[in-house]
Amino acid sequence: MIECQQSLRLGAYLDGQMSPQERSNMQEHLALCAACVSELERLERLSDLLRSMPRAELDRAALARLHRWADRLPQRGALRLAETLAAVAAAVLVACCVGLAEQASLSAAQGPSPLWEAQAISQTAADQAGSSEEQLAMWLADDLSGKARP
Ligand SMILES: [Zn+2]
């Protein structure tokens, strides 16, 4: 996350969701703000990555079953429709997560993680290493003395 407030509007700019005047203003801002240019490039890479993901598709037999099922819907009720749509949405989500995980493992194999990521991980590990035993001892002491119980 960058500090420039204009960065909050980069998604709308990238998606073509701005009026011509807003778009012109953003282009003027981008000529002056390196942070927003960098963020815009990051958003474009993310957008390209999502576009390149394979889409989940149903085979003909499954599609035919879905159509037959949908034709009988009035007798089955809206709850069943909601359950089925939720199941389809969950399947699509799982497919996307698997794809993203594969992309993440590919990019992890391609090189070192960004500096901020390495610092965040090492900082967390350092925090936990120093205090986890002390914290555990305090929880045990509290638990044995009955302090932790309501
Ligand atoms: Zn900016």
Coordinates of N, CA and C and ligand atoms in Angstrom, one line a residue:
M1 N 0.9 -1.2 0.0 CA 0.0 0.0 0.0 C 0.9 1.2 0.0
I2 N 0.6 2.1 -0.9 CA 1.4 3.3 -1.0 C 0.6 4.5 -0.3
E3 N 1.3 5.6 0.0 CA 0.7 6.6 0.8 C -0.1 7.6 -0.1
C4 N 0.1 7.7 -1.4 CA -0.6 8.7 -2.2 C -2.1 8.3 -2.3
Q5 N -2.9 9.3 -2.0 CA -4.4 9.1 -2.0 C -4.9 8.8 -3.4
Q6 N -4.2 9.3 -4.4 CA -4.6 9.0 -5.8 C -4.5 7.5 -6.1
S7 N -3.7 6.8 -5.4 CA -3.5 5.4 -5.7 C -4.8 4.6 -5.5
L8 N -5.7 5.1 -4.7 CA -7.0 4.5 -4.4 C -7.8 4.4 -5.7
R9 N -7.5 5.3 -6.6 CA -8.4 5.4 -7.8 C -7.7 4.7 -9.0
L10 N -6.6 4.1 -8.8 CA -5.9 3.5 -9.9 C -6.7 2.3 -10.5
G11 N -7.4 1.6 -9.7 CA -8.2 0.5 -10.2 C -9.2 1.0 -11.1
A12 N -9.9 2.0 -10.8 CA -10.9 2.6 -11.7 C -10.3 3.1 -13.0
Y13 N -9.1 3.7 -12.9 CA -8.4 4.2 -14.0 C -8.0 3.0 -14.9
L14 N -7.5 1.9 -14.3 CA -7.1 0.7 -15.1 C -8.3 0.1 -15.8
D15 N -9.4 0.1 -15.1 CA -10.6 -0.6 -15.6 C -11.4 0.3 -16.5
G16 N -11.0 1.5 -16.8 CA -11.7 2.4 -17.7 C -13.0 2.9 -17.1
Q17 N -13.1 3.0 -15.8 CA -14.3 3.4 -15.1 C -14.3 4.9 -14.7
M18 N -13.5 5.7 -15.4 CA -13.4 7.1 -15.1 C -14.0 7.9 -16.3
S19 N -14.5 9.1 -15.9 CA -14.9 10.1 -17.0 C -13.7 10.6 -17.7
P20 N -13.9 11.1 -18.9 CA -12.7 11.6 -19.6 C -11.9 12.7 -18.8
Q21 N -12.6 13.5 -18.0 CA -11.9 14.5 -17.2 C -11.1 13.9 -16.1
E22 N -11.7 12.9 -15.4 CA -11.0 12.2 -14.3 C -9.8 11.5 -14.9
R23 N -10.0 10.9 -16.1 CA -8.9 10.1 -16.7 C -7.7 11.1 -17.1
S24 N -8.1 12.2 -17.6 CA -7.1 13.2 -17.9 C -6.3 13.7 -16.6
N25 N -7.1 13.9 -15.6 CA -6.5 14.3 -14.3 C -5.5 13.2 -13.8
M26 N -5.9 12.0 -13.9 CA -5.1 10.9 -13.4 C -3.8 10.8 -14.3
Q27 N -3.9 11.0 -15.6 CA -2.7 11.0 -16.4 C -1.8 12.1 -16.1
E28 N -2.3 13.3 -15.7 CA -1.4 14.3 -15.3 C -0.7 14.0 -14.0
H29 N -1.5 13.3 -13.1 CA -0.9 12.9 -11.8 C 0.2 11.8 -12.0
L30 N -0.1 10.9 -12.9 CA 0.9 9.8 -13.2 C 2.2 10.4 -13.7
A31 N 2.1 11.5 -14.4 CA 3.3 12.1 -15.0 C 4.2 12.6 -13.9
L32 N 3.7 12.8 -12.7 CA 4.4 13.4 -11.6 C 4.7 12.5 -10.4
C33 N 3.9 11.4 -10.3 CA 4.0 10.5 -9.1 C 4.5 9.1 -9.5
A34 N 5.8 8.9 -9.1 CA 6.4 7.6 -9.4 C 5.8 6.5 -8.6
A35 N 5.3 6.8 -7.4 CA 4.6 5.8 -6.5 C 3.4 5.2 -7.2
C36 N 2.6 6.1 -7.8 CA 1.4 5.7 -8.5 C 1.7 4.9 -9.8
V37 N 2.7 5.3 -10.5 CA 3.2 4.6 -11.7 C 3.5 3.2 -11.3
S38 N 4.3 3.1 -10.2 CA 4.7 1.7 -9.8 C 3.5 0.9 -9.4
E39 N 2.6 1.5 -8.6 CA 1.4 0.8 -8.2 C 0.5 0.4 -9.4
L40 N 0.4 1.3 -10.4 CA -0.3 1.0 -11.6 C 0.3 -0.2 -12.4
E41 N 1.6 -0.2 -12.4 CA 2.3 -1.4 -13.1 C 2.0 -2.7 -12.3
R42 N 2.0 -2.6 -11.0 CA 1.7 -3.8 -10.2 C 0.3 -4.3 -10.4
L43 N -0.7 -3.3 -10.5 CA -2.0 -3.7 -10.8 C -2.2 -4.3 -12.2
E44 N -1.4 -3.8 -13.2 CA -1.5 -4.3 -14.5 C -1.0 -5.7 -14.6
R45 N 0.1 -6.0 -13.8 CA 0.7 -7.4 -13.8 C -0.3 -8.3 -13.1
L46 N -1.0 -7.9 -12.1 CA -2.0 -8.7 -11.4 C -3.2 -9.0 -12.3
S47 N -3.6 -7.9 -13.1 CA -4.7 -8.1 -14.0 C -4.3 -9.1 -15.1
D48 N -3.1 -8.9 -15.6 CA -2.6 -9.9 -16.7 C -2.6 -11.3 -16.1
L49 N -2.2 -11.5 -14.9 CA -2.1 -12.8 -14.3 C -3.5 -13.4 -14.2
L50 N -4.4 -12.6 -13.7 CA -5.8 -13.1 -13.6 C -6.4 -13.5 -14.9
R51 N -6.1 -12.6 -15.9 CA -6.6 -12.9 -17.3 C -6.1 -14.2 -17.9
S52 N -4.8 -14.5 -17.5 CA -4.1 -15.7 -18.0 C -4.6 -17.0 -17.3
M53 N -5.3 -16.9 -16.2 CA -5.7 -18.1 -15.5 C -6.7 -18.9 -16.3
P54 N -6.6 -20.2 -16.3 CA -7.6 -21.0 -17.0 C -8.9 -20.9 -16.4
R55 N -10.0 -20.8 -17.2 CA -11.3 -20.7 -16.6 C -11.9 -22.1 -16.4
A56 N -12.6 -22.3 -15.3 CA -13.3 -23.5 -15.1 C -14.4 -23.7 -16.1
E57 N -14.4 -24.8 -16.8 CA -15.5 -25.1 -17.8 C -16.2 -26.4 -17.5
L58 N -17.5 -26.5 -17.7 CA -18.2 -27.7 -17.6 C -18.1 -28.5 -18.9
D59 N -18.0 -29.8 -18.8 CA -18.1 -30.6 -20.0 C -19.6 -30.7 -20.4
R60 N -19.8 -31.2 -21.7 CA -21.2 -31.2 -22.3 C -22.2 -31.9 -21.4
A61 N -21.7 -33.1 -20.9 CA -22.7 -33.9 -20.1 C -23.1 -33.2 -18.8
A62 N -22.1 -32.6 -18.2 CA -22.4 -31.8 -16.9 C -23.3 -30.6 -17.2
L63 N -23.1 -30.0 -18.3 CA -23.9 -28.8 -18.7 C -25.3 -29.3 -19.0
A64 N -25.5 -30.4 -19.7 CA -26.8 -31.0 -20.0 C -27.5 -31.3 -18.7
R65 N -26.8 -31.9 -17.7 CA -27.4 -32.3 -16.4 C -27.9 -31.0 -15.7
L66 N -27.1 -30.0 -15.8 CA -27.4 -28.7 -15.2 C -28.7 -28.1 -15.8
H67 N -28.8 -28.2 -17.2 CA -29.9 -27.7 -17.8 C -31.2 -28.4 -17.5
R68 N -31.1 -29.8 -17.4 CA -32.2 -30.6 -17.1 C -32.7 -30.3 -15.6
W69 N -31.7 -30.1 -14.8 CA -32.0 -29.8 -13.4 C -32.7 -28.4 -13.3
A70 N -32.2 -27.5 -14.1 CA -32.7 -26.1 -14.0 C -34.2 -26.1 -14.6
D71 N -34.4 -27.0 -15.6 CA -35.8 -27.1 -16.1 C -36.8 -27.6 -15.1
R72 N -36.4 -28.3 -14.1 CA -37.3 -28.8 -13.1 C -37.3 -27.9 -11.8
L73 N -36.7 -26.8 -11.9 CA -36.5 -25.9 -10.8 C -37.8 -25.4 -10.1
P74 N -38.8 -25.1 -10.9 CA -40.0 -24.6 -10.2 C -40.6 -25.5 -9.1
Q75 N -40.4 -26.8 -9.3 CA -40.9 -27.8 -8.3 C -39.9 -27.9 -7.1
R76 N -38.7 -27.5 -7.3 CA -37.7 -27.8 -6.3 C -37.5 -26.7 -5.3
G77 N -37.8 -25.5 -5.7 CA -37.7 -24.4 -4.8 C -36.4 -23.6 -4.8
A78 N -36.5 -22.4 -4.3 CA -35.3 -21.5 -4.4 C -34.2 -21.9 -3.5
L79 N -34.5 -22.6 -2.4 CA -33.4 -23.0 -1.5 C -32.4 -24.0 -2.2
R80 N -33.0 -24.9 -2.9 CA -32.1 -25.9 -3.7 C -31.3 -25.1 -4.7
L81 N -31.9 -24.1 -5.4 CA -31.2 -23.3 -6.3 C -30.0 -22.6 -5.6
A82 N -30.3 -22.1 -4.5 CA -29.2 -21.4 -3.8 C -28.1 -22.3 -3.4
E83 N -28.5 -23.5 -2.9 CA -27.5 -24.5 -2.5 C -26.6 -24.9 -3.7
T84 N -27.2 -25.1 -4.9 CA -26.5 -25.5 -6.1 C -25.6 -24.3 -6.5
L85 N -26.1 -23.1 -6.5 CA -25.3 -22.0 -7.0 C -24.1 -21.8 -6.0
A86 N -24.3 -22.0 -4.7 CA -23.2 -21.9 -3.8 C -22.2 -23.0 -4.0
A87 N -22.6 -24.2 -4.4 CA -21.7 -25.2 -4.7 C -20.9 -24.9 -5.9
V88 N -21.6 -24.4 -6.9 CA -20.8 -24.0 -8.2 C -19.8 -22.9 -7.9
A89 N -20.3 -21.9 -7.1 CA -19.4 -20.8 -6.8 C -18.2 -21.3 -6.0
A90 N -18.4 -22.3 -5.1 CA -17.3 -22.8 -4.3 C -16.3 -23.6 -5.2
A91 N -16.9 -24.3 -6.2 CA -16.0 -25.0 -7.1 C -15.1 -24.1 -7.9
V92 N -15.7 -23.0 -8.4 CA -15.0 -22.0 -9.1 C -13.9 -21.4 -8.2
L93 N -14.3 -21.1 -7.0 CA -13.3 -20.5 -6.1 C -12.1 -21.4 -5.8
V94 N -12.4 -22.7 -5.6 CA -11.4 -23.7 -5.4 C -10.5 -23.7 -6.6
A95 N -11.1 -23.7 -7.8 CA -10.3 -23.8 -9.0 C -9.4 -22.6 -9.1
C96 N -9.9 -21.4 -8.8 CA -9.1 -20.2 -8.8 C -8.0 -20.2 -7.8
C97 N -8.3 -20.7 -6.6 CA -7.3 -20.8 -5.5 C -6.1 -21.7 -5.9
V98 N -6.5 -22.8 -6.5 CA -5.5 -23.8 -7.0 C -4.6 -23.1 -8.0
G99 N -5.2 -22.4 -9.0 CA -4.5 -21.7 -10.0 C -3.6 -20.6 -9.4
L100 N -4.1 -19.9 -8.5 CA -3.3 -18.8 -7.8 C -2.1 -19.4 -7.1
A101 N -2.4 -20.5 -6.4 CA -1.3 -21.2 -5.6 C -0.2 -21.7 -6.5
E102 N -0.6 -22.2 -7.7 CA 0.4 -22.7 -8.6 C 1.2 -21.5 -9.1
Q103 N 0.5 -20.4 -9.4 CA 1.2 -19.2 -9.9 C 2.2 -18.7 -8.8
A104 N 1.7 -18.7 -7.6 CA 2.5 -18.2 -6.5 C 3.8 -19.1 -6.3
S105 N 3.6 -20.5 -6.4 CA 4.8 -21.3 -6.3 C 5.7 -21.2 -7.5
L106 N 5.1 -20.9 -8.7 CA 6.0 -20.6 -9.8 C 6.8 -19.3 -9.6
S107 N 6.1 -18.3 -9.1 CA 6.9 -17.0 -8.9 C 7.8 -17.1 -7.8
A108 N 7.5 -18.0 -6.8 CA 8.4 -18.2 -5.6 C 9.7 -18.9 -6.1
A109 N 9.5 -19.8 -7.1 CA 10.7 -20.5 -7.6 C 11.5 -19.6 -8.5
Q110 N 10.9 -18.5 -9.0 CA 11.6 -17.7 -10.0 C 12.7 -16.8 -9.3
G111 N 12.6 -16.5 -8.1 CA 13.6 -15.6 -7.5 C 13.3 -15.3 -6.1
P112 N 14.1 -14.4 -5.5 CA 13.9 -14.1 -4.1 C 12.6 -13.2 -3.9
S113 N 12.1 -13.3 -2.7 CA 10.9 -12.5 -2.5 C 11.2 -11.1 -2.3
P114 N 10.3 -10.1 -2.5 CA 10.6 -8.7 -2.3 C 11.1 -8.4 -0.9
L115 N 11.8 -7.4 -0.8 CA 12.5 -7.0 0.5 C 11.4 -6.9 1.6
W116 N 10.3 -6.2 1.3 CA 9.3 -6.1 2.4 C 8.8 -7.4 2.9
E117 N 8.7 -8.4 2.0 CA 8.2 -9.7 2.4 C 9.2 -10.4 3.3
A118 N 10.5 -10.3 2.9 CA 11.5 -11.0 3.6 C 11.6 -10.3 5.0
Q119 N 11.5 -9.0 5.1 CA 11.6 -8.3 6.4 C 10.4 -8.7 7.3
A120 N 9.2 -8.8 6.7 CA 8.0 -9.1 7.5 C 8.1 -10.5 8.0
I121 N 8.6 -11.4 7.3 CA 8.8 -12.8 7.7 C 9.8 -12.9 8.8
S122 N 11.0 -12.3 8.6 CA 12.1 -12.4 9.6 C 11.7 -11.6 10.9
Q123 N 10.9 -10.5 10.8 CA 10.5 -9.8 11.9 C 9.6 -10.6 12.8
T124 N 8.6 -11.3 12.1 CA 7.7 -12.1 12.8 C 8.4 -13.3 13.5
A125 N 9.3 -13.9 12.8 CA 10.1 -15.0 13.4 C 10.9 -14.5 14.6
A126 N 11.5 -13.4 14.5 CA 12.3 -12.8 15.6 C 11.4 -12.6 16.8
D127 N 10.2 -12.0 16.5 CA 9.3 -11.7 17.6 C 8.9 -13.0 18.4
Q128 N 8.6 -14.0 17.6 CA 8.1 -15.2 18.2 C 9.2 -16.0 18.9
A129 N 10.4 -16.0 18.4 CA 11.5 -16.7 19.0 C 11.8 -16.2 20.4
G130 N 11.8 -14.9 20.6 CA 12.2 -14.4 21.9 C 11.1 -14.6 22.9
S131 N 9.9 -14.6 22.5 CA 8.8 -14.4 23.6 C 7.9 -15.7 23.7
S132 N 8.0 -16.6 22.8 CA 7.1 -17.7 22.8 C 7.2 -18.6 24.0
E133 N 8.5 -18.9 24.5 CA 8.6 -19.7 25.6 C 8.2 -19.0 26.9
E134 N 8.5 -17.7 26.9 CA 8.1 -16.9 28.1 C 6.5 -16.8 28.1
Q135 N 5.9 -16.6 26.9 CA 4.5 -16.5 26.9 C 3.8 -17.8 27.3
L136 N 4.4 -18.9 26.9 CA 3.8 -20.2 27.2 C 3.9 -20.5 28.7
A137 N 5.1 -20.1 29.3 CA 5.3 -20.2 30.7 C 4.3 -19.4 31.5
M138 N 4.0 -18.2 31.0 CA 3.0 -17.3 31.7 C 1.6 -17.9 31.6
W139 N 1.2 -18.4 30.4 CA -0.1 -19.1 30.3 C -0.2 -20.2 31.2
L140 N 0.8 -21.0 31.3 CA 0.8 -22.2 32.2 C 0.6 -21.8 33.6
A141 N 1.4 -20.8 34.0 CA 1.3 -20.3 35.4 C -0.1 -19.7 35.7
D142 N -0.6 -19.0 34.7 CA -2.0 -18.4 34.9 C -3.0 -19.5 35.0
D143 N -2.8 -20.5 34.1 CA -3.8 -21.6 34.1 C -3.8 -22.4 35.4
L144 N -2.6 -22.7 35.9 CA -2.4 -23.5 37.1 C -2.9 -22.7 38.3
S145 N -2.8 -21.4 38.3 CA -3.2 -20.6 39.5 C -4.7 -20.2 39.4
G146 N -5.3 -20.6 38.2 CA -6.8 -20.3 38.1 C -7.1 -19.0 37.6
K147 N -6.1 -18.1 37.3 CA -6.4 -16.8 36.8 C -7.1 -16.8 35.5
A148 N -6.7 -17.7 34.6 CA -7.2 -17.7 33.3 C -8.7 -18.1 33.2
R149 N -9.1 -18.8 34.3 CA -10.5 -19.3 34.3 C -11.5 -18.1 34.6
P150 N -12.6 -18.1 33.9 CA -13.6 -17.1 34.2 C -14.3 -17.2 35.6
Ligands
ZN1 ZN 0.3 9.3 -6.7

